PDB file of C-alpha atoms in Angstrom:
ATOM      1  CA  MET A  85      12.986  -5.238  18.315  1.00  0.00           C
ATOM      2  CA  LYS A  86      12.252  -3.925  14.915  1.00  0.00           C
ATOM      3  CA  PHE A  87      14.582  -1.400  13.333  1.00  0.00           C
ATOM      4  CA  PRO A  88      12.692   1.837  13.616  1.00  0.00           C
ATOM      5  CA  LEU A  89      13.551   3.088  10.084  1.00  0.00           C
ATOM      6  CA  GLY A  90      12.827  -0.402   8.530  1.00  0.00           C
ATOM      7  CA  THR A  91      10.592  -0.936   5.703  1.00  0.00           C
ATOM      8  CA  ARG A  92       7.412  -2.713   5.404  1.00  0.00           C
ATOM      9  CA  SER A  93       7.363  -6.096   3.723  1.00  0.00           C
ATOM     10  CA  THR A  94       7.479  -5.179  -0.018  1.00  0.00           C
ATOM     11  CA  THR A  95       7.473  -7.119  -3.281  1.00  0.00           C
ATOM     12  CA  PRO A  96      10.318  -6.709  -5.833  1.00  0.00           C
ATOM     13  CA  GLY A  97       7.885  -4.581  -7.920  1.00  0.00           C
ATOM     14  CA  GLN A  98       7.074  -2.332  -5.001  1.00  0.00           C
ATOM     15  CA  ASP A  99      10.791  -1.998  -4.192  1.00  0.00           C
ATOM     16  CA  ALA A 100      11.320  -0.858  -7.891  1.00  0.00           C
ATOM     17  CA  VAL A 101       8.621   1.730  -7.673  1.00  0.00           C
ATOM     18  CA  LEU A 102       9.797   2.975  -4.299  1.00  0.00           C
ATOM     19  CA  LEU A 103      13.306   3.462  -5.684  1.00  0.00           C
ATOM     20  CA  LEU A 104      11.923   5.425  -8.655  1.00  0.00           C
ATOM     21  CA  VAL A 105       9.805   7.611  -6.367  1.00  0.00           C
ATOM     22  CA  ARG A 106      12.773   8.268  -4.066  1.00  0.00           C
ATOM     23  CA  PHE A 107      14.972   9.076  -7.022  1.00  0.00           C
ATOM     24  CA  VAL A 108      12.568  11.500  -8.725  1.00  0.00           C
ATOM     25  CA  LEU A 109      11.507  13.175  -5.409  1.00  0.00           C
ATOM     26  CA  GLY A 110      15.116  13.380  -4.183  1.00  0.00           C
ATOM     27  CA  THR A 111      16.085  14.919  -7.441  1.00  0.00           C
ATOM     28  CA  VAL A 112      13.297  17.523  -7.267  1.00  0.00           C
ATOM     29  CA  MET A 113      14.162  18.313  -3.655  1.00  0.00           C
ATOM     30  CA  VAL A 114      17.861  18.941  -4.417  1.00  0.00           C
ATOM     31  CA  ALA A 115      17.027  21.028  -7.429  1.00  0.00           C
ATOM     32  CA  HIS A 116      14.785  23.293  -5.402  1.00  0.00           C
ATOM     33  CA  GLY A 117      17.290  23.642  -2.624  1.00  0.00           C
ATOM     34  CA  TRP A 118      20.163  24.361  -4.951  1.00  0.00           C
ATOM     35  CA  GLN A 119      18.008  26.827  -6.894  1.00  0.00           C
ATOM     36  CA  LYS A 120      17.493  28.841  -3.584  1.00  0.00           C
ATOM     37  CA  LEU A 121      21.101  28.620  -2.604  1.00  0.00           C
ATOM     38  CA  ASP A 122      22.588  29.387  -6.016  1.00  0.00           C
ATOM     39  CA  GLN A 123      20.224  32.070  -7.185  1.00  0.00           C
ATOM     40  CA  GLN A 124      19.225  33.880  -4.009  1.00  0.00           C
ATOM     41  CA  GLY A 125      21.638  32.681  -1.213  1.00  0.00           C
ATOM     42  CA  LEU A 126      20.516  32.127   2.360  1.00  0.00           C
ATOM     43  CA  ALA A 127      20.018  35.834   3.017  1.00  0.00           C
ATOM     44  CA  GLY A 128      17.918  36.388  -0.267  1.00  0.00           C
ATOM     45  CA  THR A 129      15.830  33.343   0.523  1.00  0.00           C
ATOM     46  CA  ALA A 130      15.159  34.553   3.994  1.00  0.00           C
ATOM     47  CA  ASP A 131      14.158  37.993   2.647  1.00  0.00           C
ATOM     48  CA  GLY A 132      11.798  36.240   0.245  1.00  0.00           C
ATOM     49  CA  PHE A 133      10.258  34.195   3.017  1.00  0.00           C
ATOM     50  CA  ALA A 134       9.784  37.253   5.083  1.00  0.00           C
ATOM     51  CA  ALA A 135       7.998  39.054   2.290  1.00  0.00           C
ATOM     52  CA  MET A 136       5.691  36.086   1.974  1.00  0.00           C
ATOM     53  CA  GLY A 137       4.881  36.291   5.703  1.00  0.00           C
ATOM     54  CA  ILE A 138       6.641  33.130   6.687  1.00  0.00           C
ATOM     55  CA  PRO A 139       7.569  33.357  10.362  1.00  0.00           C
ATOM     56  CA  PHE A 140      11.070  33.136  11.584  1.00  0.00           C
ATOM     57  CA  ALA A 141      12.136  33.675   7.955  1.00  0.00           C
ATOM     58  CA  SER A 142      15.835  33.192   8.502  1.00  0.00           C
ATOM     59  CA  ALA A 143      15.557  29.994  10.256  1.00  0.00           C
ATOM     60  CA  ALA A 144      12.770  28.686   7.912  1.00  0.00           C
ATOM     61  CA  ALA A 145      15.100  29.503   4.909  1.00  0.00           C
ATOM     62  CA  ALA A 146      18.093  27.607   6.502  1.00  0.00           C
ATOM     63  CA  PHE A 147      15.696  24.733   7.310  1.00  0.00           C
ATOM     64  CA  ALA A 148      14.172  24.629   3.820  1.00  0.00           C
ATOM     65  CA  ILE A 149      17.579  24.735   2.009  1.00  0.00           C
ATOM     66  CA  ALA A 150      18.964  21.982   4.354  1.00  0.00           C
ATOM     67  CA  LEU A 151      15.984  19.795   4.001  1.00  0.00           C
ATOM     68  CA  GLU A 152      15.831  20.224   0.331  1.00  0.00           C
ATOM     69  CA  ILE A 153      19.469  19.603  -0.375  1.00  0.00           C
ATOM     70  CA  GLY A 154      20.466  17.218   2.456  1.00  0.00           C
ATOM     71  CA  GLY A 155      17.065  15.695   2.775  1.00  0.00           C
ATOM     72  CA  GLY A 156      16.786  15.193  -0.944  1.00  0.00           C
ATOM     73  CA  VAL A 157      20.119  13.327  -1.071  1.00  0.00           C
ATOM     74  CA  LEU A 158      18.943  11.099   1.890  1.00  0.00           C
ATOM     75  CA  ILE A 159      15.543  10.413   0.246  1.00  0.00           C
ATOM     76  CA  ALA A 160      17.357   9.364  -3.001  1.00  0.00           C
ATOM     77  CA  LEU A 161      19.564   6.995  -1.138  1.00  0.00           C
ATOM     78  CA  GLY A 162      16.731   5.765   0.998  1.00  0.00           C
ATOM     79  CA  ALA A 163      18.357   6.801   4.364  1.00  0.00           C
ATOM     80  CA  LEU A 164      16.215   7.977   7.279  1.00  0.00           C
ATOM     81  CA  THR A 165      13.363   7.863   4.798  1.00  0.00           C
ATOM     82  CA  PRO A 166      10.303   7.899   7.177  1.00  0.00           C
ATOM     83  CA  VAL A 167      11.701  10.867   9.106  1.00  0.00           C
ATOM     84  CA  ILE A 168      12.813  12.861   5.941  1.00  0.00           C
ATOM     85  CA  GLY A 169       9.442  11.935   4.166  1.00  0.00           C
ATOM     86  CA  ALA A 170       7.479  13.272   7.170  1.00  0.00           C
ATOM     87  CA  LEU A 171       9.470  16.501   7.365  1.00  0.00           C
ATOM     88  CA  TRP A 172       9.145  16.965   3.677  1.00  0.00           C
ATOM     89  CA  ALA A 173       5.295  16.598   3.929  1.00  0.00           C
ATOM     90  CA  LEU A 174       5.306  19.179   6.647  1.00  0.00           C
ATOM     91  CA  HIS A 175       7.492  21.514   4.540  1.00  0.00           C
ATOM     92  CA  MET A 176       4.968  21.191   1.659  1.00  0.00           C
ATOM     93  CA  ALA A 177       2.098  21.838   3.949  1.00  0.00           C
ATOM     94  CA  GLY A 178       3.861  25.097   4.968  1.00  0.00           C
ATOM     95  CA  ALA A 179       4.421  25.993   1.352  1.00  0.00           C
ATOM     96  CA  TRP A 180       0.727  25.471   0.726  1.00  0.00           C
ATOM     97  CA  TRP A 181      -0.260  27.462   3.685  1.00  0.00           C
ATOM     98  CA  PHE A 182       1.967  30.429   3.345  1.00  0.00           C
ATOM     99  CA  VAL A 183       2.438  30.670  -0.399  1.00  0.00           C
ATOM    100  CA  HIS A 184       0.094  28.567  -2.684  1.00  0.00           C
ATOM    101  CA  ARG A 185      -3.312  28.133  -1.131  1.00  0.00           C
ATOM    102  CA  ASP A 186      -5.130  30.736  -3.170  1.00  0.00           C
ATOM    103  CA  ALA A 187      -5.033  28.837  -6.412  1.00  0.00           C
ATOM    104  CA  PHE A 188      -4.842  25.199  -7.578  1.00  0.00           C
ATOM    105  CA  PHE A 189      -2.670  25.163 -10.805  1.00  0.00           C
ATOM    106  CA  ALA A 190       1.048  25.711 -10.435  1.00  0.00           C
ATOM    107  CA  ALA A 191       1.041  28.062 -13.442  1.00  0.00           C
ATOM    108  CA  GLU A 192      -1.225  30.392 -11.363  1.00  0.00           C
ATOM    109  CA  GLY A 193       0.964  30.114  -8.284  1.00  0.00           C
ATOM    110  CA  GLY A 194      -1.251  27.338  -6.910  1.00  0.00           C
ATOM    111  CA  TYR A 195      -0.636  24.319  -4.825  1.00  0.00           C
ATOM    112  CA  GLU A 196      -0.798  21.453  -7.284  1.00  0.00           C
ATOM    113  CA  LEU A 197       2.949  20.724  -7.242  1.00  0.00           C
ATOM    114  CA  VAL A 198       3.389  21.187  -3.452  1.00  0.00           C
ATOM    115  CA  LEU A 199       0.341  18.805  -3.052  1.00  0.00           C
ATOM    116  CA  VAL A 200       1.938  16.059  -5.228  1.00  0.00           C
ATOM    117  CA  LEU A 201       5.304  16.474  -3.581  1.00  0.00           C
ATOM    118  CA  GLY A 202       3.865  16.473  -0.001  1.00  0.00           C
ATOM    119  CA  VAL A 203       1.840  13.268  -0.739  1.00  0.00           C
ATOM    120  CA  LEU A 204       4.905  11.631  -2.026  1.00  0.00           C
ATOM    121  CA  GLY A 205       6.675  12.553   1.284  1.00  0.00           C
ATOM    122  CA  LEU A 206       3.774  11.026   3.147  1.00  0.00           C
ATOM    123  CA  LEU A 207       4.017   7.881   0.887  1.00  0.00           C
ATOM    124  CA  LEU A 208       7.622   7.398   1.859  1.00  0.00           C
ATOM    125  CA  ALA A 209       7.082   8.288   5.434  1.00  0.00           C
ATOM    126  CA  GLY A 210       4.371   5.543   5.739  1.00  0.00           C
ATOM    127  CA  MET A 211       5.758   2.855   3.423  1.00  0.00           C
ATOM    128  CA  GLY A 212       9.575   3.391   4.151  1.00  0.00           C
ATOM    129  CA  ALA A 213      12.225   3.282   1.424  1.00  0.00           C
ATOM    130  CA  GLY A 214      11.826  -0.387   0.366  1.00  0.00           C
ATOM    131  CA  ARG A 215      14.552  -2.987   0.425  1.00  0.00           C
ATOM    132  CA  LEU A 216      16.649  -1.189  -2.424  1.00  0.00           C
ATOM    133  CA  SER A 217      17.761   1.454   0.069  1.00  0.00           C
ATOM    134  CA  VAL A 218      20.196   2.247   2.847  1.00  0.00           C
ATOM    135  CA  ASP A 219      17.180   1.797   5.356  1.00  0.00           C
ATOM    136  CA  GLY A 220      16.561  -1.632   3.658  1.00  0.00           C
ATOM    137  CA  LEU A 221      20.159  -2.683   3.907  1.00  0.00           C
ATOM    138  CA  LEU A 222      20.246  -1.725   7.626  1.00  0.00           C
ATOM    139  CA  THR A 223      17.152  -3.684   8.275  1.00  0.00           C
ATOM    140  CA  ARG A 224      18.434  -6.767   6.599  1.00  0.00           C
ATOM    141  CA  ARG A 225      21.704  -6.641   8.490  1.00  0.00           C
ATOM    142  CA  ARG A 226      20.051  -6.556  11.947  1.00  0.00           C
ATOM    143  CA  PRO A 227      19.943  -9.974  13.585  1.00  0.00           C
ATOM    144  CA  VAL A 228      16.395 -11.339  13.964  1.00  0.00           C
ATOM    145  CA  ASP A 229      15.448 -12.348  17.451  1.00  0.00           C
ATOM    146  CA  ARG A 230      13.649 -15.571  16.870  1.00  0.00           C
ATOM    147  CA  GLN A 231      13.097 -16.562  20.506  1.00  0.00           C
ATOM    148  CA  PRO A 232      11.922 -13.554  22.379  1.00  0.00           C
ATOM    149  CA  GLU A 233       9.721 -15.748  24.737  1.00  0.00           C
ATOM    150  CA  LEU A 234      12.842 -17.511  26.132  1.00  0.00           C
ATOM    151  CA  ARG A 235      14.102 -14.230  27.595  1.00  0.00           C
ATOM    152  CA  ALA A 236      10.635 -13.282  28.978  1.00  0.00           C
ATOM    153  CA  SER A 237      10.495 -16.388  31.248  1.00  0.00           C
TER     154      SER A 237
END
């Protein structure tokens, strides 16, 4: 059985690019979560979310901060990458829908940044973390079943 969080076969160059993408995205995620926590706190973030029309604002704020800080660290390390990448893409889709959909450029409050960040999440959800990651290390350590047909008979 294949490790469910394993990575696709990648070249050393692809592994290096995935490492860079993970580090950059993880850093941005943590910075955004820390900004919410440090400048507004959970209650202030929830109030801001409610003012923007985000449903279940308190739960959404807690989820956003946890995903941004905790998920950002996990993405940077390459741990649970497909799951966190998919959650991040959904988070950015929500940011687009509730906050940024009326303009394109970020300077105008638009969605260009959330689009790029969401697509990076989708990239990592689909490609995995690469071999230079916790997920890659766990994949390499699993024993390979070289004779599944012997058990089937």
